[in-house]
Amino acid sequence: QVQLVESGGGLVQPGGSLRLSCAASGSILSIGTMGWYRQAPGKERELVAEITSGGNTNYADSVKGRFTISRDNAKNTVYLQMNSLKLEDTAVYYCNADVSHAYRPDRRYWGQGTQVTVSS
């Protein structure tokens, strides 16, 4: 089994910054793409950013220039640095990871979610 544990969410004022972390542990052979999604109340879950094992990144248009995704492959950890936060960034943020196993099919795992609230 694989666990993804997120941390770093919280309450921040508009214009502020937060850094989210997500560490994967368990029966892992390798990890491909890792990413962050978010879901605001009444809305569908949407992609925020993703990063391949080689470091290629993809961002939602709404966060380009403000958020930066990175990863530490040695630690199986993905980060999301969020700057210039806006009210509309308020959501539950979920990380995911595409994990390869030695004797089981590859699959995508999800974290439990961490709340980010931007409010004055």
PDB file of C-alpha atoms in Angstrom:
ATOM      1  CA  GLN A   1       0.000   0.000   0.000  1.00  0.00           C
ATOM      2  CA  VAL A   2       1.029   3.592  -0.618  1.00  0.00           C
ATOM      3  CA  GLN A   3       0.236   6.631   1.494  1.00  0.00           C
ATOM      4  CA  LEU A   4       0.411  10.275   0.453  1.00  0.00           C
ATOM      5  CA  VAL A   5       0.571  12.684   3.359  1.00  0.00           C
ATOM      6  CA  GLU A   6       0.031  16.382   2.720  1.00  0.00           C
ATOM      7  CA  SER A   7       0.976  19.301   4.914  1.00  0.00           C
ATOM      8  CA  GLY A   8       1.266  23.062   4.771  1.00  0.00           C
ATOM      9  CA  GLY A   9      -2.301  24.232   4.309  1.00  0.00           C
ATOM     10  CA  GLY A  10      -3.862  26.963   6.388  1.00  0.00           C
ATOM     11  CA  LEU A  11      -5.328  30.442   6.498  1.00  0.00           C
ATOM     12  CA  VAL A  12      -3.571  33.265   4.686  1.00  0.00           C
ATOM     13  CA  GLN A  13      -4.439  36.806   3.656  1.00  0.00           C
ATOM     14  CA  PRO A  14      -4.751  37.805   0.001  1.00  0.00           C
ATOM     15  CA  GLY A  15      -1.317  38.378  -1.462  1.00  0.00           C
ATOM     16  CA  GLY A  16       0.271  35.974   0.977  1.00  0.00           C
ATOM     17  CA  SER A  17       2.153  32.728   0.410  1.00  0.00           C
ATOM     18  CA  LEU A  18       1.922  29.103   1.437  1.00  0.00           C
ATOM     19  CA  ARG A  19       3.980  26.032   0.655  1.00  0.00           C
ATOM     20  CA  LEU A  20       2.321  22.647   0.431  1.00  0.00           C
ATOM     21  CA  SER A  21       4.207  19.372   0.747  1.00  0.00           C
ATOM     22  CA  CYS A  22       3.155  15.838  -0.087  1.00  0.00           C
ATOM     23  CA  ALA A  23       5.280  12.830   0.830  1.00  0.00           C
ATOM     24  CA  ALA A  24       4.654   9.380  -0.608  1.00  0.00           C
ATOM     25  CA  SER A  25       5.601   6.264   1.307  1.00  0.00           C
ATOM     26  CA  GLY A  26       4.999   2.534   1.160  1.00  0.00           C
ATOM     27  CA  SER A  27       5.523  -0.098  -1.481  1.00  0.00           C
ATOM     28  CA  ILE A  28       6.977   2.073  -4.245  1.00  0.00           C
ATOM     29  CA  LEU A  29       9.137   0.951  -7.133  1.00  0.00           C
ATOM     30  CA  SER A  30       9.121   4.318  -8.830  1.00  0.00           C
ATOM     31  CA  ILE A  31       6.934   7.410  -9.202  1.00  0.00           C
ATOM     32  CA  GLY A  32       6.048   9.028 -12.489  1.00  0.00           C
ATOM     33  CA  THR A  33       3.993  12.186 -12.629  1.00  0.00           C
ATOM     34  CA  MET A  34       3.065  13.897  -9.374  1.00  0.00           C
ATOM     35  CA  GLY A  35       0.537  16.660  -9.164  1.00  0.00           C
ATOM     36  CA  TRP A  36      -1.746  18.937  -7.234  1.00  0.00           C
ATOM     37  CA  TYR A  37      -5.481  19.324  -7.743  1.00  0.00           C
ATOM     38  CA  ARG A  38      -7.963  21.461  -5.867  1.00  0.00           C
ATOM     39  CA  GLN A  39     -11.660  21.473  -5.219  1.00  0.00           C
ATOM     40  CA  ALA A  40     -13.610  24.503  -4.089  1.00  0.00           C
ATOM     41  CA  PRO A  41     -17.104  24.202  -2.576  1.00  0.00           C
ATOM     42  CA  GLY A  42     -19.668  23.496  -5.257  1.00  0.00           C
ATOM     43  CA  LYS A  43     -17.048  23.048  -7.953  1.00  0.00           C
ATOM     44  CA  GLU A  44     -15.380  20.118  -9.635  1.00  0.00           C
ATOM     45  CA  ARG A  45     -11.852  19.048  -8.788  1.00  0.00           C
ATOM     46  CA  GLU A  46      -9.396  20.750 -11.128  1.00  0.00           C
ATOM     47  CA  LEU A  47      -5.752  20.393 -12.004  1.00  0.00           C
ATOM     48  CA  VAL A  48      -3.484  23.004 -10.448  1.00  0.00           C
ATOM     49  CA  ALA A  49      -0.058  21.773 -11.495  1.00  0.00           C
ATOM     50  CA  GLU A  50       1.805  18.586 -12.310  1.00  0.00           C
ATOM     51  CA  ILE A  51       5.409  17.551 -12.727  1.00  0.00           C
ATOM     52  CA  THR A  52       6.952  14.542 -14.414  1.00  0.00           C
ATOM     53  CA  SER A  53       9.797  12.483 -12.997  1.00  0.00           C
ATOM     54  CA  GLY A  54      12.097  14.343 -15.364  1.00  0.00           C
ATOM     55  CA  GLY A  55      10.956  17.742 -14.117  1.00  0.00           C
ATOM     56  CA  ASN A  56       8.628  18.839 -16.898  1.00  0.00           C
ATOM     57  CA  THR A  57       5.796  20.927 -15.518  1.00  0.00           C
ATOM     58  CA  ASN A  58       2.260  21.877 -16.468  1.00  0.00           C
ATOM     59  CA  TYR A  59       0.139  24.568 -14.813  1.00  0.00           C
ATOM     60  CA  ALA A  60      -3.448  25.684 -14.902  1.00  0.00           C
ATOM     61  CA  ASP A  61      -3.722  29.096 -16.546  1.00  0.00           C
ATOM     62  CA  SER A  62      -5.192  30.534 -13.350  1.00  0.00           C
ATOM     63  CA  VAL A  63      -2.009  29.888 -11.365  1.00  0.00           C
ATOM     64  CA  LYS A  64       0.740  30.456 -13.931  1.00  0.00           C
ATOM     65  CA  GLY A  65       3.303  32.914 -12.661  1.00  0.00           C
ATOM     66  CA  ARG A  66       2.103  32.574  -9.057  1.00  0.00           C
ATOM     67  CA  PHE A  67       2.507  28.888  -8.187  1.00  0.00           C
ATOM     68  CA  THR A  68       5.571  26.696  -8.590  1.00  0.00           C
ATOM     69  CA  ILE A  69       5.584  22.919  -8.420  1.00  0.00           C
ATOM     70  CA  SER A  70       8.750  21.002  -7.615  1.00  0.00           C
ATOM     71  CA  ARG A  71       9.751  17.572  -6.382  1.00  0.00           C
ATOM     72  CA  ASP A  72      12.481  15.735  -4.550  1.00  0.00           C
ATOM     73  CA  ASN A  73      12.711  12.293  -6.126  1.00  0.00           C
ATOM     74  CA  ALA A  74      14.973  10.969  -3.383  1.00  0.00           C
ATOM     75  CA  LYS A  75      12.290  11.794  -0.819  1.00  0.00           C
ATOM     76  CA  ASN A  76       9.268  10.897  -3.010  1.00  0.00           C
ATOM     77  CA  THR A  77       7.942  14.344  -2.190  1.00  0.00           C
ATOM     78  CA  VAL A  78       6.204  16.993  -4.259  1.00  0.00           C
ATOM     79  CA  TYR A  79       5.863  20.638  -3.276  1.00  0.00           C
ATOM     80  CA  LEU A  80       3.617  23.497  -4.314  1.00  0.00           C
ATOM     81  CA  GLN A  81       4.841  27.000  -3.590  1.00  0.00           C
ATOM     82  CA  MET A  82       1.888  29.364  -3.779  1.00  0.00           C
ATOM     83  CA  ASN A  83       2.541  33.091  -3.950  1.00  0.00           C
ATOM     84  CA  SER A  84       0.273  36.089  -4.492  1.00  0.00           C
ATOM     85  CA  LEU A  85      -2.674  34.090  -3.256  1.00  0.00           C
ATOM     86  CA  LYS A  86      -6.153  35.227  -4.212  1.00  0.00           C
ATOM     87  CA  LEU A  87      -9.553  34.683  -2.646  1.00  0.00           C
ATOM     88  CA  GLU A  88     -10.415  32.314  -5.486  1.00  0.00           C
ATOM     89  CA  ASP A  89      -7.524  30.032  -4.557  1.00  0.00           C
ATOM     90  CA  THR A  90      -9.496  28.909  -1.522  1.00  0.00           C
ATOM     91  CA  ALA A  91     -10.065  25.169  -1.823  1.00  0.00           C
ATOM     92  CA  VAL A  92      -9.077  21.762  -0.567  1.00  0.00           C
ATOM     93  CA  TYR A  93      -5.810  20.840  -2.257  1.00  0.00           C
ATOM     94  CA  TYR A  94      -5.068  17.213  -3.093  1.00  0.00           C
ATOM     95  CA  CYS A  95      -1.793  15.728  -4.237  1.00  0.00           C
ATOM     96  CA  ASN A  96      -1.487  12.644  -6.399  1.00  0.00           C
ATOM     97  CA  ALA A  97       1.232  10.347  -7.622  1.00  0.00           C
ATOM     98  CA  ASP A  98       1.442   7.770 -10.408  1.00  0.00           C
ATOM     99  CA  VAL A  99       3.155   4.871  -8.675  1.00  0.00           C
ATOM    100  CA  SER A 100       4.785   1.799 -10.165  1.00  0.00           C
ATOM    101  CA  HIS A 101       4.912  -1.370  -8.098  1.00  0.00           C
ATOM    102  CA  ALA A 102       7.081  -4.433  -8.452  1.00  0.00           C
ATOM    103  CA  TYR A 103       4.280  -7.020  -8.530  1.00  0.00           C
ATOM    104  CA  ARG A 104       1.086  -5.019  -8.897  1.00  0.00           C
ATOM    105  CA  PRO A 105      -0.386  -2.824 -11.617  1.00  0.00           C
ATOM    106  CA  ASP A 106       0.611   0.800 -11.667  1.00  0.00           C
ATOM    107  CA  ARG A 107      -1.975   3.144 -10.224  1.00  0.00           C
ATOM    108  CA  ARG A 108      -2.617   6.714  -9.178  1.00  0.00           C
ATOM    109  CA  TYR A 109      -2.795   7.472  -5.477  1.00  0.00           C
ATOM    110  CA  TRP A 110      -4.328  10.509  -3.793  1.00  0.00           C
ATOM    111  CA  GLY A 111      -3.660  12.336  -0.575  1.00  0.00           C
ATOM    112  CA  GLN A 112      -6.356  13.125   1.969  1.00  0.00           C
ATOM    113  CA  GLY A 113      -6.462  16.816   1.098  1.00  0.00           C
ATOM    114  CA  THR A 114      -5.371  19.946   2.892  1.00  0.00           C
ATOM    115  CA  GLN A 115      -7.465  23.081   3.277  1.00  0.00           C
ATOM    116  CA  VAL A 116      -6.169  26.376   1.923  1.00  0.00           C
ATOM    117  CA  THR A 117      -8.227  29.411   2.872  1.00  0.00           C
ATOM    118  CA  VAL A 118      -7.449  32.858   1.529  1.00  0.00           C
ATOM    119  CA  SER A 119      -9.320  35.507   3.465  1.00  0.00           C
ATOM    120  CA  SER A 120      -8.861  39.002   4.791  1.00  0.00           C
TER     121      SER A 120
END
